[in-house]
XYZ file of C-alpha atoms in Angstrom:
620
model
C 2.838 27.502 -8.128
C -0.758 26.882 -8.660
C -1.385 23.819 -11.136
C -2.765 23.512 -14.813
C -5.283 20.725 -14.907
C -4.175 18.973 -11.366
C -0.497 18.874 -13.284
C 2.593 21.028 -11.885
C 2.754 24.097 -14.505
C 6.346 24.744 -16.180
C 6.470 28.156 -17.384
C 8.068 29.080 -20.765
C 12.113 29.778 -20.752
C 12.964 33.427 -21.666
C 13.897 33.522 -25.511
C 18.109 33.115 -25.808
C 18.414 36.063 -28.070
C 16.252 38.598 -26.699
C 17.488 42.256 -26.949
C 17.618 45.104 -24.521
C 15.605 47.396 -26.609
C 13.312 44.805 -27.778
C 9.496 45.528 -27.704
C 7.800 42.274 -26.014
C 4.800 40.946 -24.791
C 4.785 40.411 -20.664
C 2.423 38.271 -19.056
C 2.405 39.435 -15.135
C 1.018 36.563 -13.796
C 2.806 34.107 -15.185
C 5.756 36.286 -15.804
C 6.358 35.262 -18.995
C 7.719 36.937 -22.203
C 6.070 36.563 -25.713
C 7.364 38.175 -28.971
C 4.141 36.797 -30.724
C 0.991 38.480 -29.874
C -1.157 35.222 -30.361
C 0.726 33.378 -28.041
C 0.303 35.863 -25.636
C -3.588 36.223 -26.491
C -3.457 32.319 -25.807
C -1.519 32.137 -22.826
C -3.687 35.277 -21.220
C -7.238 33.360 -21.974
C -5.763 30.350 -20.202
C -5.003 32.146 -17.438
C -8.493 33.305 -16.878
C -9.995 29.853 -17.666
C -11.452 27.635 -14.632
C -8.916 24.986 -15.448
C -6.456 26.116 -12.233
C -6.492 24.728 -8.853
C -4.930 25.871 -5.316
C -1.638 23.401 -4.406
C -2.099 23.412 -0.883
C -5.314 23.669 -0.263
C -6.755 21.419 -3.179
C -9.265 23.903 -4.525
C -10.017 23.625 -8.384
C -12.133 25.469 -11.293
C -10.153 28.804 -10.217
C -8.528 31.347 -12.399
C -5.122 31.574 -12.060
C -5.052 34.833 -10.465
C -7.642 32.909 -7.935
C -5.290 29.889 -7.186
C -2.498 32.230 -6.700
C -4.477 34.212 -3.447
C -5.676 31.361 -2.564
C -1.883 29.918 -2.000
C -1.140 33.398 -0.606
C -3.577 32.884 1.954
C -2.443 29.304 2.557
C 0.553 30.896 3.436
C -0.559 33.172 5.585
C -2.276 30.752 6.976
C 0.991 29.186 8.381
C 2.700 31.658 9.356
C 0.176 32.065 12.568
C 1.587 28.743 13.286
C 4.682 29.005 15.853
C 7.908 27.751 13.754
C 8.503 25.386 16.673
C 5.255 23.217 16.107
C 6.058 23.194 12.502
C 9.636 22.206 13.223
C 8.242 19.224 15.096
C 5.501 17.786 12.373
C 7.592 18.528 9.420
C 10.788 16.686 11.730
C 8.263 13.605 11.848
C 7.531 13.564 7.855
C 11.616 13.533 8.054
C 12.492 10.629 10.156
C 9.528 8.887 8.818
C 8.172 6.923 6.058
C 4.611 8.429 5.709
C 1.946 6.892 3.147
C -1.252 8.423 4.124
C -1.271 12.001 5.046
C -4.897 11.537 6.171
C -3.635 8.975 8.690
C -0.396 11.162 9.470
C -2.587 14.524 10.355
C -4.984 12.139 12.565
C -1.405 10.765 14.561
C 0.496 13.851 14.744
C -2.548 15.828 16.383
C -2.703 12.553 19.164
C 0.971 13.022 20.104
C 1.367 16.528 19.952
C -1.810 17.356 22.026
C -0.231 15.947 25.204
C 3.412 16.433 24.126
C 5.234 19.929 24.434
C 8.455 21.599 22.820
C 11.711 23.624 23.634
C 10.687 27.204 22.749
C 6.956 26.782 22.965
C 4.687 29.283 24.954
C 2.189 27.583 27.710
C 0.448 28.340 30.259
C 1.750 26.849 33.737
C -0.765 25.283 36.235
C -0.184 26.767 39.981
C 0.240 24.575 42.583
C -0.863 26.842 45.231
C -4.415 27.223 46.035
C -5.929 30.717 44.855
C -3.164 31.548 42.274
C -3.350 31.697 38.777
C -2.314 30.250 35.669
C 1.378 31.794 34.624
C 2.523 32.328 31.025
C 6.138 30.585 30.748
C 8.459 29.458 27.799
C 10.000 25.907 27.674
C 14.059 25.936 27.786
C 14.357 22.379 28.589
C 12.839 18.457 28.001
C 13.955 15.856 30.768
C 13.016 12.802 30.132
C 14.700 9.000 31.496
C 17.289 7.415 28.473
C 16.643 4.317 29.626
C 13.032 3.901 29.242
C 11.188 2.318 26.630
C 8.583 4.504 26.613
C 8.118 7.894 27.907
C 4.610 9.188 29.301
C 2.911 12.629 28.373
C 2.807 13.098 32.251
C 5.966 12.006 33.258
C 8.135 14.106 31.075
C 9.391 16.670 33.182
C 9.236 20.193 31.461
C 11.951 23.241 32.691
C 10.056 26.595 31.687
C 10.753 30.078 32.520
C 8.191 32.464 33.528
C 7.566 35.332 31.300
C 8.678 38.943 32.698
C 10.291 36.712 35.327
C 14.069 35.352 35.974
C 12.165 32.085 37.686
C 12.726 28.521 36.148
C 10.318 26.211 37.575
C 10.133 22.016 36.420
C 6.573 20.432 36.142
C 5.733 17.182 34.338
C 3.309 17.462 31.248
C -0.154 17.393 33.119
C 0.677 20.757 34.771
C 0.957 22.425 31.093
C -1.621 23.899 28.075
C -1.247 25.658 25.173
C -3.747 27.745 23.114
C -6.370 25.606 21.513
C -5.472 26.958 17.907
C -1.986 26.785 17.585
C -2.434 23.158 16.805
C -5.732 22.390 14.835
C -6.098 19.352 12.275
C -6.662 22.152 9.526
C -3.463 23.887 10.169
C -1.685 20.536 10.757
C -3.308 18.983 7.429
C -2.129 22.384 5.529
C 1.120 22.249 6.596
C 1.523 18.529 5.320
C 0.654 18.931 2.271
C 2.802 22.242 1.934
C 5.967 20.699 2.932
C 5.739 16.907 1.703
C 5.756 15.817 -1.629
C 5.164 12.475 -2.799
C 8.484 10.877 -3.917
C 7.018 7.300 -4.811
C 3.551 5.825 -5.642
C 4.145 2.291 -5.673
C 4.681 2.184 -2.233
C 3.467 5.651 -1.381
C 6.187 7.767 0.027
C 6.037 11.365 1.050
C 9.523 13.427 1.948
C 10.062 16.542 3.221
C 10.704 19.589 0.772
C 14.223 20.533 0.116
C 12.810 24.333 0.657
C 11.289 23.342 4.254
C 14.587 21.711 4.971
C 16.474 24.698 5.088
C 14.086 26.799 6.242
C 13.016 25.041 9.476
C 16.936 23.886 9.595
C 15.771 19.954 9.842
C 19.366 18.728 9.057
C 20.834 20.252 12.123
C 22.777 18.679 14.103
C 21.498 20.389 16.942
C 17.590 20.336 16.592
C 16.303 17.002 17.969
C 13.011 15.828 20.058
C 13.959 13.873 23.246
C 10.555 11.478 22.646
C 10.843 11.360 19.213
C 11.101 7.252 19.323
C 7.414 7.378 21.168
C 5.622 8.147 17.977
C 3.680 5.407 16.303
C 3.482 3.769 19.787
C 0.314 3.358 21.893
C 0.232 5.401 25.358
C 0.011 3.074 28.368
C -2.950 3.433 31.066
C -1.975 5.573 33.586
C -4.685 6.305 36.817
C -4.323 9.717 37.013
C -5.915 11.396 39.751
C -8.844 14.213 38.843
C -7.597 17.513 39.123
C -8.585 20.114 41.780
C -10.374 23.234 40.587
C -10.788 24.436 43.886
C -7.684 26.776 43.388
C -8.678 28.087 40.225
C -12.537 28.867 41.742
C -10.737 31.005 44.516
C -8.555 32.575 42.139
C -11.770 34.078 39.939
C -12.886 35.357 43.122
C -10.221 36.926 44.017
C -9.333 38.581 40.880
C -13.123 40.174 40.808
C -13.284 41.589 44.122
C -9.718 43.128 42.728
C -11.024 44.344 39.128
C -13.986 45.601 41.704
C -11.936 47.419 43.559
C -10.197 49.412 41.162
C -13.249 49.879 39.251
C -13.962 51.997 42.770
C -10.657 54.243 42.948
C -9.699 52.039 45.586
C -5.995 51.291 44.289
C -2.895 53.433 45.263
C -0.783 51.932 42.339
C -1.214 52.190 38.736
C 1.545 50.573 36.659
C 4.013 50.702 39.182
C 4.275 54.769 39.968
C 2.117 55.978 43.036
C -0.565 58.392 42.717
C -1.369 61.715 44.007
C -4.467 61.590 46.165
C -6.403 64.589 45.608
C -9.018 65.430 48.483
C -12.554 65.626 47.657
C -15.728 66.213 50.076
C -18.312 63.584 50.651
C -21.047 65.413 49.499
C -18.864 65.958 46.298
C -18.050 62.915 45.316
C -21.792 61.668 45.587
C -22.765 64.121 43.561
C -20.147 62.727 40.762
C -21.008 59.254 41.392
C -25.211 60.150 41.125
C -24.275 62.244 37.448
C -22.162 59.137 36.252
C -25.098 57.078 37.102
C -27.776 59.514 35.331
C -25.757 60.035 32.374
C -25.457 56.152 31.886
C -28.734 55.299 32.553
C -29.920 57.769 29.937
C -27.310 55.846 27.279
C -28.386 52.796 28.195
C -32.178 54.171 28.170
C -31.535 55.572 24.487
C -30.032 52.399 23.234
C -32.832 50.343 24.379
C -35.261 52.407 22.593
C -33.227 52.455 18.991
C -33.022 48.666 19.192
C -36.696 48.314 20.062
C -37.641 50.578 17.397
C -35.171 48.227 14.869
C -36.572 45.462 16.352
C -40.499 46.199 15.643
C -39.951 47.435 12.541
C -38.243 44.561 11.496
C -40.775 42.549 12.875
C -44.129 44.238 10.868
C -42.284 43.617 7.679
C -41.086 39.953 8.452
C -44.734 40.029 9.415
C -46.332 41.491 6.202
C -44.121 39.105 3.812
C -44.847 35.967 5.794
C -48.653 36.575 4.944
C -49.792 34.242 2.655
C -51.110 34.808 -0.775
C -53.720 33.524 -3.494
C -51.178 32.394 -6.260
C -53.228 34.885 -8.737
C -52.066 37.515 -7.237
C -48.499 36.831 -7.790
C -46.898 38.565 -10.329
C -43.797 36.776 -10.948
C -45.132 33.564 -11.510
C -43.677 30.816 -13.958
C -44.784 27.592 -15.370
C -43.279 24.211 -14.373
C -40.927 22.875 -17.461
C -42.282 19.784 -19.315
C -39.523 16.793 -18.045
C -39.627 14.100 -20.494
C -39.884 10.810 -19.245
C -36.976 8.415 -19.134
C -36.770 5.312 -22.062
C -35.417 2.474 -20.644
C -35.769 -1.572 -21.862
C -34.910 -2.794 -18.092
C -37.394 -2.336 -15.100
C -38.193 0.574 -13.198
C -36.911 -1.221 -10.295
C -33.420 -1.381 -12.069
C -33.154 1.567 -13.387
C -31.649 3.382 -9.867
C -28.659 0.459 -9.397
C -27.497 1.114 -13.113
C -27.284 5.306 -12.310
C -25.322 3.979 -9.152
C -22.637 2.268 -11.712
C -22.178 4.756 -14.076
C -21.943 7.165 -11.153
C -19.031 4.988 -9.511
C -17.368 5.020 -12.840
C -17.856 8.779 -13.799
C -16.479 9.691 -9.986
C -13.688 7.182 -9.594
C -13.049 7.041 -13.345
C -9.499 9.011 -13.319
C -8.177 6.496 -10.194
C -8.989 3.332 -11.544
C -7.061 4.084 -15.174
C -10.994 3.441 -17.246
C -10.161 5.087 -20.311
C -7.631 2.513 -20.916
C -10.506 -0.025 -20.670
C -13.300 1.730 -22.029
C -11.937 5.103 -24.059
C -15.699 6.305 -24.231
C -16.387 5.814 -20.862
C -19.677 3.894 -19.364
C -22.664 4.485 -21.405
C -25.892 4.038 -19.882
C -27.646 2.711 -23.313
C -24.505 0.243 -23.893
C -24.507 -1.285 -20.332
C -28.587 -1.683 -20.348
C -28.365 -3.217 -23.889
C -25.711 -5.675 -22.237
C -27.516 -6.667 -19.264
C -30.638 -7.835 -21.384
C -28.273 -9.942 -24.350
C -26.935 -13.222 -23.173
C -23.523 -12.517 -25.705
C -20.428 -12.907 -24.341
C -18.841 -10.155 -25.750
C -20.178 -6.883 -24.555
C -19.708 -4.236 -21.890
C -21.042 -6.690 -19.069
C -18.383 -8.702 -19.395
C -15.834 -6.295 -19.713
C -17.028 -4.897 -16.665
C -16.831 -7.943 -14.473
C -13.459 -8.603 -15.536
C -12.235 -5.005 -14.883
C -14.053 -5.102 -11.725
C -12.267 -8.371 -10.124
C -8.662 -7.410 -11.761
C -9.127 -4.368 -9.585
C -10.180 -6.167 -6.811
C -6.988 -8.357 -6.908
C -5.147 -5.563 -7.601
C -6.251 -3.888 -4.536
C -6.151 -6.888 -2.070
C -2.048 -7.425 -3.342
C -1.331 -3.861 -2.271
C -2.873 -4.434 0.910
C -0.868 -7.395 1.510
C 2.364 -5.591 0.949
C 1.175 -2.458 3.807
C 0.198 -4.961 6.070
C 3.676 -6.366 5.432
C 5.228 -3.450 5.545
C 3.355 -2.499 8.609
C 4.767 -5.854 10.141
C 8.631 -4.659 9.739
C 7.759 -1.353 11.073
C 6.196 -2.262 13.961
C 8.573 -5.788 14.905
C 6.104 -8.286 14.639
C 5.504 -11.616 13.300
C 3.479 -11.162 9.355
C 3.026 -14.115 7.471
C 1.330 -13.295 3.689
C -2.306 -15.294 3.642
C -1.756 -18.772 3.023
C -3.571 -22.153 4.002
C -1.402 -25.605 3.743
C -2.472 -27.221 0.825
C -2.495 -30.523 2.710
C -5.460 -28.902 4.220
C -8.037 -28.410 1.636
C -8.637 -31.769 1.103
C -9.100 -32.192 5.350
C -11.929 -29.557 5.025
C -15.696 -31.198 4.404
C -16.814 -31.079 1.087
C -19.452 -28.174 2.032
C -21.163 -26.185 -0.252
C -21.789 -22.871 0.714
C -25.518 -22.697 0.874
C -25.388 -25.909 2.531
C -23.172 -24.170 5.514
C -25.809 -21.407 5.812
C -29.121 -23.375 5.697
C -28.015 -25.980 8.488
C -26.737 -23.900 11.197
C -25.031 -26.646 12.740
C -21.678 -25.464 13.117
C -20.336 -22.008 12.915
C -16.835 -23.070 11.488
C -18.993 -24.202 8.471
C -19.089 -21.236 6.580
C -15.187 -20.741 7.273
C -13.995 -23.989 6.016
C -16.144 -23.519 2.528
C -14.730 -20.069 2.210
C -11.300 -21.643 2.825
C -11.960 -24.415 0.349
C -13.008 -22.120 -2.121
C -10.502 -19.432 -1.942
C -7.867 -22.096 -1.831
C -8.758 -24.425 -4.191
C -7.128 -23.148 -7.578
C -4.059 -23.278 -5.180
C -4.308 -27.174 -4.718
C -5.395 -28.309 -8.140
C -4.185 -25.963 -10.645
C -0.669 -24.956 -8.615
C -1.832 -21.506 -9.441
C -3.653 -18.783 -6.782
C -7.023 -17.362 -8.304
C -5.729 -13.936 -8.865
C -2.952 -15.206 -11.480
C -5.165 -17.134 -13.402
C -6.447 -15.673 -16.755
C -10.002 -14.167 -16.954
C -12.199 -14.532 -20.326
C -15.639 -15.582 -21.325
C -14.780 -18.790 -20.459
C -13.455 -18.550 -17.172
C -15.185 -14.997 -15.422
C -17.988 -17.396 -14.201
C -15.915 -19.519 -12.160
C -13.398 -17.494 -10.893
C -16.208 -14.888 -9.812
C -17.991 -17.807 -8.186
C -14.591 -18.659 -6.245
C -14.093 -15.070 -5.097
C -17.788 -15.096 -4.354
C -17.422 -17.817 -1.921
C -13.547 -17.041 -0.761
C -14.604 -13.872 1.095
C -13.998 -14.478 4.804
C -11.303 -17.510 4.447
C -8.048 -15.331 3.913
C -5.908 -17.253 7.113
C -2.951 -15.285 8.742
C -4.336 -14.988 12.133
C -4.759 -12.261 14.143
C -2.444 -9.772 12.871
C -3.650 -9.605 9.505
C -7.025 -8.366 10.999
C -6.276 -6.854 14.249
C -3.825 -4.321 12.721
C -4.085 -4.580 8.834
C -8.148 -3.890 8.385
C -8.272 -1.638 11.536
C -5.475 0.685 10.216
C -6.075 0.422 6.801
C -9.996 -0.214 6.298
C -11.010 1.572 9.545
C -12.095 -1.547 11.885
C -13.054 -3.514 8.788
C -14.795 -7.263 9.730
C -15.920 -9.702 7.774
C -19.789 -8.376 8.833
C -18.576 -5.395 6.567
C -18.045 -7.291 3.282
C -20.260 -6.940 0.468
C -19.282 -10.418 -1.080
C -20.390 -12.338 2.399
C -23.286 -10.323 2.266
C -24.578 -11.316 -0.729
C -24.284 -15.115 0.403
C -26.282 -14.732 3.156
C -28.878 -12.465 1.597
C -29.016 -14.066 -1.751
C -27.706 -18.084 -1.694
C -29.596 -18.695 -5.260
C -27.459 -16.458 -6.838
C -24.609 -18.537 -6.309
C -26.245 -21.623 -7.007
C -26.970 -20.018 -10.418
C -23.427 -19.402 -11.376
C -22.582 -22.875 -10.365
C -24.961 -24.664 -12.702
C -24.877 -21.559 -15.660
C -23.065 -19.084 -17.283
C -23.104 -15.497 -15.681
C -24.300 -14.172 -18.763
C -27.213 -16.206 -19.130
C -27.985 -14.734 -15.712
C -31.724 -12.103 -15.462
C -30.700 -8.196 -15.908
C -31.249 -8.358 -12.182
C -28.757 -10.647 -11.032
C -26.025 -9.033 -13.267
C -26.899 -5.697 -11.910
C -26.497 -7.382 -8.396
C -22.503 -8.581 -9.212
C -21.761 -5.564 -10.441
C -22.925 -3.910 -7.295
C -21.257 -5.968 -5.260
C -17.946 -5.725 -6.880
C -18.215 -1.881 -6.776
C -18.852 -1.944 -2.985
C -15.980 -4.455 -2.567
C -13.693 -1.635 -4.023
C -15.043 1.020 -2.153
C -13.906 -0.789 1.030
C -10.604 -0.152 0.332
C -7.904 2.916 1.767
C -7.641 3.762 -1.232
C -10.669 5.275 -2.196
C -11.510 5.959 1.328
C -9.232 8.659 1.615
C -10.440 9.808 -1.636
C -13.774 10.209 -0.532
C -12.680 11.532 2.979
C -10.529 14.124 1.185
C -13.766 15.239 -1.268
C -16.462 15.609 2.490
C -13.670 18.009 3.596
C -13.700 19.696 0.496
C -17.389 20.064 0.460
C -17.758 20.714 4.406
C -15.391 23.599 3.614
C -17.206 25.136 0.419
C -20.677 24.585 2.634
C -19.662 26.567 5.825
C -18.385 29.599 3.022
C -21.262 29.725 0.985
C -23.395 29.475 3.981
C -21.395 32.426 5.640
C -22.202 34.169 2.342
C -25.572 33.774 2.431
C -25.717 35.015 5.577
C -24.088 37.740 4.978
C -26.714 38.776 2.323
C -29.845 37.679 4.266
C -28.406 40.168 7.033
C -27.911 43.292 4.988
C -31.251 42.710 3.286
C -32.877 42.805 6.512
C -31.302 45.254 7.686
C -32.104 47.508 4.498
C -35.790 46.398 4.595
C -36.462 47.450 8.122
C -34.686 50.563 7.608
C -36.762 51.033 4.878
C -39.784 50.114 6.278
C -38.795 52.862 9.153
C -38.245 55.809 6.624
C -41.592 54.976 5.134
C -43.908 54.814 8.589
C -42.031 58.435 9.696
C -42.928 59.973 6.547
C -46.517 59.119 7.038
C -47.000 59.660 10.251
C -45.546 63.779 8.874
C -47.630 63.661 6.558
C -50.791 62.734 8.243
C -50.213 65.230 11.128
C-alpha cells in the first residue's frame, strides 16, 4: 500500500451496522465506504493530492492512483526476476542481521555474480575447441564440508543440458548467466520489497512474513551449500586466462553454416527431409538475377526516401539556426527586476550562512530540529546572532545541537564497530587511553605541534591529551559532561583538538571507518583540518569566549561541525539514496525530452517537405 506522508496508510474499518440495502458512498481506490458525503468529498481530494509516495521504489509528490502503478510496476518489475535468485537474496536477509540495505545490495551483487544456484538457467562453456556455448539447468551444488572456505571456481556445478538427457559437472569458471537477471536495481528493489525494518536502535531489517511463505524460506528442504561464505573475503586464486580460440572457430563455423543455408544448400529443415525439385541452370540464374534486381531497386528506393528526409531536415535545421537581429523577434520579454539581497554580515559570508540553513532545511527531519528550534533556522535570526556577542541566541544553540549530535553519532559508531567485532570473531576494544598516560604525554599545545615539525607523533599525543583529559581530571569523558554558555567554549576547544587521538588500534580504523565511513582517515576530517589551516582560531577559544569570536570565525565552527556530521553512514546513505533518486528522474525526463525533440523534427521536416512540393506544382 502506497504511503500518506512517508507514513504506512490504515484505511477506515467498514461501519458495524451497515445494511444490505443501504445507499453508500464507495471510494475505489481506497476501497472504502462512507455514509457521509463530506467525508467522502475529503477522503477523494486527498487521494488526488501530491502528498503519496511509491513503497518500493521511494518515489513521492504522487497521487494515489500514481503510487499505486507505480507499485504495480515495481511488481512487475520482479517478477522478470527468476524465483530462484530471489529465493537466495531474500534467504540472506533471513539468516542475517542486515543494517544497511545500501551496503547489503553492494554484497549480495559481489557473491552472487560468481556464485550459481540449483534451478538456475546458464550457459555452459565447451571444452572442445570449435563448439559452442550450451544452455543447461543446475540440479546439483558439490562443494567440500570440510573446508573453511569455498571458492567461486572450485565449486563443482552438476547441470543438465536443455533438450538433452546429458548431465555434465564443471566448476564455477566454466558457467554465465544473462547479464540482467541480476542487476543492483532489481537486487535493491527486491530488498526493500521484502525487508522491513524491525528495530532502529540498532537497525534491523527481517524478512516479510508474506515473502516467507511465498518463496517457502522456512523449509526444511531449501538451503545454499556456501551459504557460511557470505560476509567473507575471496582468497587470491592465479587463474589462468581463458582461451577464446574455440569460441573464434566456432563463429566461423556457424557463418559459413547460416551461409550455406542462406544458398539452398541444406537437405534438412527441422528434422524432416526435403523434396528436391529439379531446376535448369539457366533457370535458376535467371531467379537468382530477379531476386537481385528486385532488391536492389528496394534498397535503391529506401536510400532515396531517407535522403530526401534527410535534406529536408537539414534546410530547416539550417534556416532556424540562422541568426537574428533581436528586433526582429517577436516574442521577446523583458528581464524581471531581482532585488538585491539586505544583509548586516559581509558579502564574503553571506554564501557559508545559505550553506547552514541549507544543511538544516535538507537534513532537518533526521536530526529531530523541530524539537530544538520549532520555527526552524531563520536566516535573519542566525545573522543577527553571529554579529551580538550574547550568550543566549541561536549561535549558541546551534553549537550545542551541533556537538550533542556529533557525540551522538560517534556512540553509535562505537556500538557497529562493536557489533561488527562479534560478527566477524575478532578482538574490539571501545576507544580508551590509560589514564596513567596523559600525564606521560608532553605538555604540547597544539599549534606548538604543527609549527615545529619536529616530530610527527606530536600532533597525536596533543590530540590524545586533549581528548582524554576530562577523563583524568574530572572522572568524566567529554561527551557526558553538560554543555551551556559556560562550558560550549571549552568542550568545543577539546573536541577541536581531540580529532585524530581516538586509540583502539588497528581495528577500529581498518574495518570500522572503511565499512562504515567508506575508507575514512584522519586526512578526511574537517576538525583536523581546521587546525592545520586555521591554528589562530584555536588559540582564540583558548584565551576568549566563542561568542566574543568575529561573524567569521563563528561561521567557520559551524561549518566545521556540519561537515563533521556529514561524514557519518548515516547521512551518507541518505544522500546516496537521494543521487539515485535524482539519476533516475534525470535519465526519464531526459528520455522525455527526447521523445518530444524527435517528433518535432520529424513533423517539421515533413512539413517543410509538403511545403517545397507544393511550390515546385505550383511554379510549373
Amino acid at each position: 500500500m502506497p504511503l500518506l506522508r512517508k507514513k504506512p496508510f490504515v484505511p477506515i474499518d467498514l461501519p458495524p451496522d451497515l445494511k444490505a440495502d443501504e445507499e453508500v458512498f464507495l471510494n475505489v481506490l481506497t476501497k472504502e465506504i462512507f455514509r457521509d458525503y463530506e467525508e467522502y468529498f475529503r477522503r477523494s481530494i486527498l487521494c488526488n493530492s501530491l502528498v503519496w509516495s511509491c513503497e518500493y521504489t521511494g518515489r513521492s509528490n504522487l497521487t494515489l492512483s500514481e503510487a499505486l502503478q507505480s507499485e504495480a510496476d515495481a511488481a512487475e518489475h520482479l517478477r522478470k526476476m527468476p524465483v530462484v535468485i530471489q529465493q537466495a537474496i531474500c534467504f540472506i536477509i533471513h539468516k542475517n542481521e542486515i543494517a544497511s540495505l545500501t551496503s547489503f545490495v553492494d554484497e549480495v551483487l559481489n557473491f552472487y555474480r560468481t556464485r550459481f544456484l540449483i534451478g538456475e538457467k546458464v550457459e555452459i562453456a565447451s571444452t572442445d575447441k570449435g563448439s559452442s556455448r550450451k544452455e543447461g539447468i543446475i540440479t546439483d551444488i558439490m562443494v567440500n564440508p570440510d573446508a573453511a572456505f569455498h571458492h567461486p571456481n572450485q565449486i563443482v556445478y552438476k547441470c543438465c543440458i536443455v533438450g538433452t538427457s546429458d548431465h555434465v559437472s564443471v566448476t564455477g569458471n566454466k558457467l554465465c548467466r544473462a547479464k540482467t537477471l541480476l542487476t543492483r536495481e532489481r537486487v535493491k528493489l527486491l530488498a526493500k520489497c521484502s525487508a522491513k525494518k524491525v528495530s532502529t536502535d540498532p537497525p534491523l531489517y527481517a524478512i516479510k512474513p508474506e515473502y516467507l511463505t511465498k518463496l517457502r524460506l522456512d523449509d526444511e528442504n531449501f538451503n545454499i551449500p556456501y551459504l557460511a561464505d557470505y560476509g567473507k573475503s575471496v582468497p587470491k586464486v592465479n587463474n589462468k586466462r581463458k582461451n577464446r580460440d574455440g569460441d573464434e572457430e566456432e563463429r566461423k563455423k556457424s557463418r559459413k553454416l547460416k551461409k550455406k543455408l542462406e544458398n539452398g544448400d541444406a537437405s534438412k529443415v527441422d528434422g524432416e527431409t526435403k523434396e528436391k525439385t529439379w531446376i535448369s541452370p539457366e533457370e535458376r540464374r535467371r531467379q537468382v538475377e530477379e531476386e537481385k534486381a528486385r532488391k536492389r531497386k528496394e534498397r535503391q528506393e529506401e536510400r532515396d526516401n531517407q535522403k530526401k528526409l534527410q535534406t529536408a531536415e537539414q534546410l530547416f535545421q539550417k534556416e532556424w539556426m540562422k541568426p537574428r537581429e533581436d528586433l526582429s523577434l517577436t516574442d521577446s520579454k523583458e528581464l524581471p527586476l531581482i532585488p538585491p539581497v539586505e544583509t548586516s554580515l559581509p558579502v564574503s559570508l553571506f554564501g557559508e550562512v545559505i550553506q547552514i540553513s541549507e544543511f538544516f532545511h535538507l537534513f532537518g527531519d533526521h536530526v529531530d530540529l523541530e524539537e530544538e528550534f520549532p520555527n526552524g533556522v531563520q536566516i535573519g535570526v542566525l545573522e543577527k546572532s553571529l554579529i551580538n556577542n550574547k550568550q543566549e541566541g541561536m549561535f549558541g544553540d546551534l553549537v550545542n545541537f551541533l556537538l550533542k549530535l556529533c557525540f551522538a553519532l560517534l556512540e553509535e559508531e562505537d556500538e557497529e564497530e562493536e557489533k561488527l567485532a562479534q560478527r566477524y570473531n575478532f578482538a574490539y576494544s571501545a576507544p580508551s587511553l590509560d589514564l596513567s598516560q596523559v600525564t606521560m604525554l608532553p605538555s604540547v599545545t597544539w599549534h606548538t605541534a604543527v609549527e615545529t615539525k619536529e616530530d610527527d607523533t606530536l600532533p597525536w599525543m596533543g590530540a590524545a591529551q586533549a581528548l582524554y583529559f576530562t577523563d583524568y581530571y574530572l572522572g568524566t569523558p567529554l561527551h557526558k559532561i553538560q554543555l551551556d554558555s559556560y562550558t560550549v567554549t571549552e568542550v568545543l576547544r577539546l573536541h577541536l583538538l581531540g580529532a585524530g587521538g581516538r586509540v583502539n588500534g588497528a581495528n577500529y580504523y581498518g574495518r570500522g571507518r572503511v565499512n562504515h565511513r567508506g575508507m575514512f582517515s584522519d586526512h578526511d576530517d574537517p576538525c583536523i583540518e581546521i587546525r592545520n589551516r586555521d591554528p589562530s582560531l584555536l588559540r582564540m577559544l583558548t584565551i576568549s569566549n566563542v561568542f566574543d569570536l568575529p561573524p567569521a570565525s563563528k561561521l567557520t565552527i559551524l561549518s566545521t561541525l556540519i561537515n563533521e556530521v556529514l561524514t557519518f553512514a548515516q547521512f551518507r546513505e541518505i544522500i546516496e539514496e537521494a543521487v539515485d533518486g535524482s539519476r533516475d528522474a534525470k535519465k526519464e525526463w531526459k528520455s522525455f525530452g527526447s521523445e518530444i525533440q524527435k517528433k518535432e523534427k520529424e513533423e517539421a521536416a515533413t512539413r517543410y517537405l509538403y511545403t517545397g512540393n507544393d511550390t515546385e506544382i505550383s511554379s510549373v
